[in-house]
Coordinates of C-alpha atoms and ligand atoms in Angstrom, one line a residue:
M1 CA 0.0 0.0 0.0
K2 CA 1.2 3.4 -0.9
L3 CA 1.4 5.9 2.0
L4 CA 0.1 9.3 1.0
N5 CA 2.2 12.3 2.0
K6 CA 0.5 15.3 3.5
N7 CA 0.1 17.0 0.2
E8 CA -1.4 13.9 -1.4
Q9 CA -3.7 13.4 1.6
Q10 CA -5.1 16.9 1.2
I11 CA -5.7 16.3 -2.5
F12 CA -7.3 12.9 -1.7
I13 CA -9.7 14.6 0.7
A14 CA -10.5 17.2 -1.9
E15 CA -10.9 14.7 -4.6
K16 CA -13.2 12.6 -2.4
Q17 CA -15.3 15.6 -1.6
H18 CA -15.6 16.2 -5.3
S19 CA -16.1 12.8 -6.9
V20 CA -19.6 11.7 -5.8
K21 CA -20.6 9.2 -8.5
N22 CA -17.1 9.4 -10.2
F23 CA -18.0 12.3 -12.4
L24 CA -20.2 15.0 -11.0
V25 CA -20.5 16.6 -7.6
F26 CA -24.0 17.4 -6.3
I27 CA -24.1 20.2 -3.8
V28 CA -27.6 20.8 -2.4
M29 CA -27.9 24.3 -1.0
A30 CA -30.7 25.2 1.3
G31 CA -31.6 21.6 1.3
F32 CA -33.6 21.9 4.6
L33 CA -36.2 23.7 2.6
V34 CA -37.1 20.4 0.9
S35 CA -38.3 18.8 4.1
C36 CA -39.8 22.0 5.4
H37 CA -43.0 22.3 3.4
S38 CA -44.5 25.0 5.4
A39 CA -41.8 27.5 4.2
T40 CA -43.1 30.2 1.9
Q41 CA -43.3 29.6 -1.8
K42 CA -40.5 32.1 -2.3
S43 CA -38.1 30.2 0.0
A44 CA -38.8 26.9 -1.8
N45 CA -37.5 28.5 -5.0
E46 CA -34.1 29.1 -3.4
E47 CA -33.3 25.4 -3.6
K48 CA -30.4 25.0 -6.0
V49 CA -28.4 22.0 -7.3
I50 CA -25.0 22.8 -8.6
N51 CA -23.1 20.3 -10.7
I52 CA -19.4 20.9 -10.7
P53 CA -17.3 18.8 -13.2
V54 CA -14.1 17.4 -11.9
F55 CA -11.0 19.2 -13.1
D56 CA -8.7 16.6 -14.7
S57 CA -5.1 17.5 -13.7
D58 CA -3.6 14.8 -16.1
S59 CA -5.3 16.6 -18.9
A60 CA -4.1 20.0 -17.7
F61 CA -0.6 18.7 -17.4
S62 CA -0.7 17.4 -21.0
F63 CA -1.8 20.9 -22.2
V64 CA 1.3 22.4 -20.5
Q65 CA 3.5 19.7 -22.1
R66 CA 1.9 20.4 -25.5
Q67 CA 2.9 24.0 -25.3
V68 CA 6.4 23.4 -24.1
D69 CA 6.9 20.9 -26.9
F70 CA 6.6 23.8 -29.4
G71 CA 9.7 25.3 -27.8
P72 CA 9.9 28.9 -26.5
R73 CA 6.7 30.7 -27.7
V74 CA 8.5 34.0 -28.4
P75 CA 6.7 36.4 -30.6
N76 CA 7.9 36.6 -34.2
T77 CA 9.1 33.0 -34.2
P78 CA 7.5 29.9 -36.0
A79 CA 7.0 28.1 -32.6
H80 CA 4.9 31.1 -31.4
D81 CA 2.7 30.9 -34.5
A82 CA 2.3 27.2 -34.4
C83 CA 1.2 27.4 -30.7
A84 CA -1.3 30.1 -31.6
N85 CA -2.8 27.7 -34.2
F86 CA -2.9 24.9 -31.6
F87 CA -4.9 27.1 -29.2
V88 CA -7.4 28.2 -31.8
A89 CA -8.0 24.7 -33.1
T90 CA -8.2 23.2 -29.6
L91 CA -10.5 25.8 -28.2
K92 CA -12.8 25.5 -31.2
S93 CA -12.8 21.7 -30.6
F94 CA -14.0 22.5 -27.1
G95 CA -17.0 24.3 -28.4
A96 CA -15.9 27.8 -27.7
Q97 CA -16.6 30.8 -29.9
V98 CA -13.0 31.8 -30.7
T99 CA -11.9 35.4 -31.6
T100 CA -8.3 36.3 -32.4
Q101 CA -6.8 39.8 -32.1
Q102 CA -3.8 40.4 -34.3
M103 CA -1.7 43.3 -33.1
D104 CA 1.5 44.9 -34.2
L105 CA 3.1 46.0 -30.9
R106 CA 6.2 48.1 -30.4
T107 CA 8.4 46.9 -27.5
F108 CA 10.6 49.0 -25.2
D109 CA 13.6 48.0 -27.3
G110 CA 12.0 49.0 -30.5
T111 CA 11.1 45.6 -31.8
L112 CA 7.8 45.3 -33.7
L113 CA 5.9 42.2 -32.5
H114 CA 3.3 40.4 -34.6
A115 CA 1.3 39.3 -31.6
V116 CA -2.1 37.7 -31.1
N117 CA -4.6 37.6 -28.3
I118 CA -6.9 34.6 -28.4
I119 CA -10.3 34.8 -26.8
A120 CA -12.6 31.8 -26.2
S121 CA -16.1 32.6 -25.2
Y122 CA -18.8 30.4 -23.7
L123 CA -22.5 31.4 -23.7
P124 CA -21.5 34.5 -25.7
E125 CA -25.0 35.9 -25.5
S126 CA -25.1 35.9 -21.7
E127 CA -25.0 39.3 -20.1
T128 CA -23.4 38.1 -16.9
R129 CA -19.8 37.2 -17.6
I130 CA -16.6 36.0 -15.8
L131 CA -13.2 36.7 -17.3
L132 CA -10.3 34.3 -17.0
F133 CA -6.9 35.1 -18.4
A134 CA -3.2 34.1 -18.6
H135 CA -0.3 35.1 -20.9
W136 CA 0.8 32.5 -23.4
D137 CA 4.0 34.0 -24.7
S138 CA 7.4 33.1 -23.3
R139 CA 10.2 35.5 -22.5
P140 CA 12.8 36.1 -25.2
W141 CA 15.8 36.2 -22.8
A142 CA 16.7 34.1 -19.8
D143 CA 18.1 37.2 -18.1
N144 CA 18.1 35.7 -14.6
D145 CA 20.1 32.7 -15.6
P146 CA 23.0 32.0 -13.3
N147 CA 25.1 31.2 -16.3
P148 CA 25.9 34.5 -18.3
K149 CA 26.1 32.4 -21.5
N150 CA 22.4 31.5 -21.2
R151 CA 21.1 35.0 -20.7
E152 CA 20.5 35.7 -24.4
K153 CA 18.6 32.4 -24.8
P154 CA 14.8 32.3 -24.7
V155 CA 12.9 30.9 -21.8
L156 CA 10.9 27.7 -22.2
G157 CA 8.2 29.0 -20.0
A158 CA 6.7 25.8 -18.6
N159 CA 5.6 27.6 -15.4
D160 CA 5.9 31.2 -16.7
G161 CA 3.2 31.0 -19.4
A162 CA 2.2 27.4 -20.1
S163 CA 0.9 26.5 -16.6
G164 CA -1.7 29.2 -16.6
T165 CA -2.9 28.6 -20.1
G166 CA -2.8 24.8 -19.5
V167 CA -5.2 25.1 -16.6
L168 CA -7.4 27.4 -18.7
L169 CA -7.4 24.9 -21.6
E170 CA -8.7 22.2 -19.2
I171 CA -11.4 24.6 -17.8
A172 CA -12.4 25.3 -21.4
R173 CA -12.7 21.6 -22.1
Q174 CA -15.0 21.2 -19.1
L175 CA -17.1 24.3 -20.0
G176 CA -17.6 22.8 -23.5
K177 CA -19.1 19.6 -22.0
N178 CA -21.0 21.2 -19.1
P179 CA -22.0 24.8 -19.5
A180 CA -21.8 27.1 -16.4
N181 CA -24.7 29.4 -15.4
V182 CA -22.9 32.5 -16.5
G183 CA -20.9 33.4 -19.6
V184 CA -17.2 32.8 -19.4
D185 CA -14.5 34.5 -21.5
I186 CA -11.0 32.9 -21.5
V187 CA -8.3 35.3 -22.8
F188 CA -4.8 34.1 -23.8
F189 CA -2.7 37.3 -23.8
D190 CA 0.3 37.6 -25.9
A191 CA 3.5 39.7 -25.4
E192 CA 3.4 39.8 -21.6
D193 CA 7.0 38.9 -21.1
W194 CA 9.0 41.2 -23.5
G195 CA 9.4 43.6 -20.5
A196 CA 12.5 45.6 -19.5
S197 CA 14.2 44.1 -16.4
N198 CA 14.2 46.0 -13.2
D199 CA 17.8 47.1 -13.5
D200 CA 17.1 48.4 -16.9
Q201 CA 17.3 52.3 -16.9
T202 CA 14.5 52.7 -19.5
S203 CA 12.1 55.4 -18.4
N204 CA 8.9 53.4 -18.5
T205 CA 9.8 50.0 -17.4
E206 CA 6.4 49.0 -16.0
N207 CA 4.5 49.7 -19.2
S208 CA 7.0 47.6 -21.1
W209 CA 5.3 44.4 -19.8
C210 CA 1.9 43.1 -20.6
L211 CA 1.6 44.6 -24.1
G212 CA -1.1 42.2 -25.2
A213 CA -3.2 42.9 -22.1
Q214 CA -2.7 46.6 -22.5
Y215 CA -4.0 46.4 -26.1
W216 CA -7.0 44.3 -25.2
A217 CA -7.9 46.5 -22.3
K218 CA -8.0 49.5 -24.7
H219 CA -9.7 47.5 -27.5
P220 CA -11.7 44.7 -26.0
H221 CA -12.8 42.0 -28.5
K222 CA -16.4 43.2 -28.1
Q223 CA -17.5 46.8 -27.9
G224 CA -18.7 47.8 -24.4
Y225 CA -17.4 44.5 -23.0
H226 CA -17.8 44.0 -19.3
A227 CA -17.3 41.1 -16.9
R228 CA -18.4 40.8 -13.3
Y229 CA -14.7 40.2 -12.4
G230 CA -11.5 38.8 -13.8
I231 CA -9.0 36.2 -12.6
L232 CA -5.4 36.0 -13.9
L233 CA -3.3 32.8 -13.6
D234 CA 0.4 33.3 -13.7
M235 CA 2.9 30.6 -12.7
V236 CA 0.4 28.2 -11.2
G237 CA 2.2 24.9 -11.7
A238 CA 5.2 24.7 -9.4
P239 CA 5.4 21.9 -6.7
Q240 CA 4.1 23.3 -3.4
A241 CA 3.4 26.7 -5.0
T242 CA 2.2 29.4 -2.6
F243 CA -0.3 32.0 -3.7
Y244 CA -0.5 35.1 -1.5
R245 CA -3.1 37.9 -1.5
E246 CA -1.4 40.1 -4.2
Q247 CA -1.6 43.8 -3.5
Y248 CA -3.1 45.1 -6.8
S249 CA -5.7 42.4 -6.5
E250 CA -6.4 43.4 -2.9
Y251 CA -6.7 47.1 -3.9
Y252 CA -9.0 46.7 -6.9
A253 CA -10.9 43.5 -6.1
A254 CA -10.6 42.4 -2.5
H255 CA -14.0 40.7 -2.6
V256 CA -12.8 38.5 -5.5
V257 CA -9.6 37.6 -3.5
D258 CA -11.9 36.7 -0.6
K259 CA -14.1 34.6 -2.8
V260 CA -11.3 32.6 -4.4
W261 CA -9.2 32.2 -1.2
S262 CA -12.1 31.1 0.9
Q263 CA -13.2 28.6 -1.8
A264 CA -9.7 27.2 -1.8
Q265 CA -9.7 26.9 2.0
N266 CA -13.0 25.1 1.9
L267 CA -11.7 22.6 -0.6
G268 CA -8.6 21.8 1.5
F269 CA -6.1 23.8 -0.6
G270 CA -5.1 26.2 2.2
Q271 CA -1.4 25.1 1.9
Y272 CA -1.4 26.7 -1.6
F273 CA -3.7 29.6 -1.1
I274 CA -2.1 31.4 1.8
N275 CA -4.5 33.9 3.4
Q276 CA -1.8 36.5 3.9
K277 CA -0.7 39.7 2.1
G278 CA 1.9 39.3 -0.6
G279 CA 3.7 42.0 -2.6
G280 CA 2.2 44.0 -5.5
I281 CA 3.1 42.5 -8.8
M282 CA 2.9 44.3 -12.1
D283 CA 1.1 41.9 -14.3
D284 CA -1.7 41.7 -16.9
H285 CA -4.5 42.2 -14.3
V286 CA -3.2 45.7 -13.4
F287 CA -4.1 46.9 -16.9
V288 CA -7.4 45.0 -17.0
N289 CA -8.2 46.8 -13.7
Q290 CA -6.9 50.2 -14.6
I291 CA -7.9 50.5 -18.3
A292 CA -10.8 48.1 -18.8
G293 CA -12.3 48.7 -15.3
I294 CA -12.9 45.0 -14.6
P295 CA -12.1 44.2 -11.0
S296 CA -9.4 41.5 -11.4
I297 CA -7.1 39.5 -9.3
N298 CA -3.8 37.6 -9.9
I299 CA -3.2 34.1 -8.7
I300 CA 0.6 34.1 -8.9
H301 CA 3.2 31.9 -7.2
F302 CA 5.3 34.0 -4.8
D303 CA 8.2 32.4 -3.1
P304 CA 9.6 34.7 -0.4
N305 CA 12.6 32.3 0.0
T306 CA 14.1 33.1 -3.4
S307 CA 15.8 36.3 -4.6
S308 CA 13.4 36.9 -7.5
G309 CA 10.4 36.0 -5.4
F310 CA 9.2 33.7 -8.2
G311 CA 11.4 30.6 -7.8
N312 CA 15.1 30.2 -8.7
Y313 CA 14.2 29.0 -12.3
W314 CA 12.2 32.1 -13.1
H315 CA 13.4 33.8 -16.3
T316 CA 16.2 31.2 -16.6
T317 CA 16.7 28.3 -19.1
H318 CA 15.5 25.9 -16.3
D319 CA 11.8 26.9 -16.4
D320 CA 10.9 23.4 -17.8
M321 CA 8.5 20.6 -17.1
S322 CA 10.4 19.6 -13.9
N323 CA 8.8 22.6 -12.3
I324 CA 5.2 21.4 -13.1
D325 CA 3.3 19.4 -10.5
K326 CA -0.2 18.0 -11.1
N327 CA -1.2 18.5 -7.5
T328 CA -0.7 22.3 -7.9
L329 CA -2.6 22.3 -11.2
F330 CA -5.4 20.4 -9.5
A331 CA -5.6 22.8 -6.6
V332 CA -5.8 25.8 -8.8
G333 CA -8.1 24.2 -11.4
T334 CA -10.5 22.8 -8.8
T335 CA -10.7 26.0 -7.0
L336 CA -11.6 27.9 -10.2
M337 CA -14.1 25.3 -11.3
N338 CA -15.9 25.8 -7.9
V339 CA -15.8 29.5 -8.2
I340 CA -17.1 29.6 -11.8
Y341 CA -19.9 27.0 -11.4
N342 CA -21.2 28.7 -8.2
E343 CA -21.9 31.9 -10.1
K344 CA -25.5 32.6 -11.1
Ligands
AHN401 C1 7.6 41.9 -13.1 O1 8.5 41.2 -13.0 C2 7.7 43.4 -13.3 N1 6.3 41.4 -13.2 C3 6.1 40.0 -13.2 C4 5.2 39.7 -14.4 C5 5.6 38.4 -15.0 C6 6.7 38.2 -15.7 N2 4.9 37.3 -15.0 C7 5.6 36.4 -15.6 N3 6.7 36.9 -16.1
ZN402 ZN1 8.0 36.0 -17.2

């Protein structure tokens, strides 16, 4: 018999809670009303059954692997274009309405990027919408690599890029099979990671990041687009990842942080979703908040024990599949599935 470690036990408990009849979970809310006939008509209508499909972490892992197999997804390279085609075809096969946004974007170093945001919409006619997003490009230079010879090489981006979009692809697959009660838009942002590093003296370092998200926030794929809230996934695949309450998220959308972190606690994922303040991280959600006005949070791995704060492999040539753990993908994916399917 295999002994479960603490991590696996937590997952096991969470899986048990969520695998009634091996496929769907039935949560009966206000169930007491069923046996309490004398309650008013109005109360009886409050009974609600919510079916939450199980997030398949093997499938999510394979979506991360598929992206990494293209090689670094650096804008203006064939691998980047091939991966974009993979997303579009895959999301269409999952029943989404897919929109692409082609953009020519000027970077801080003067390069013109032929970039593309990819948007997958479920229940496109629904007024009530939730926005999920992640960047899909990978960084052109491993400027944090301990070996100076590697610093001009591109980053493979297993965790920084492919983990967030891998989780979102699995959510898309589930949404295609079992619609949620609300519309969902999943946006894969391009050109997040062509930013100037902190020690760069360029005047506007912060705006050099997140170019695809900045473009979309100014020119959403639908005129007058609005969502109830947005959730960004960034670096959500590392073993024993820790997600703190990021400061921009807290400032613009504390109620969404509360919703997600408490859902995670209830599911037994408190070791990943730490209910404590983290730093403020410049990322795609900042522009979605500030320009598009959609209250948005960032679920991002923050590791206070490493100098970068994001793990020693961050922006190095070692951001590969060895940093991807199915248990972490499961914790993030399951939490999001519960958040999405509980919306009405
Ligand atoms: C900065 O390092 C300024 N922001 C982190 C955003 C990021 C880069 N996410 C992934 N790569
Ligand atoms: Zn990065």
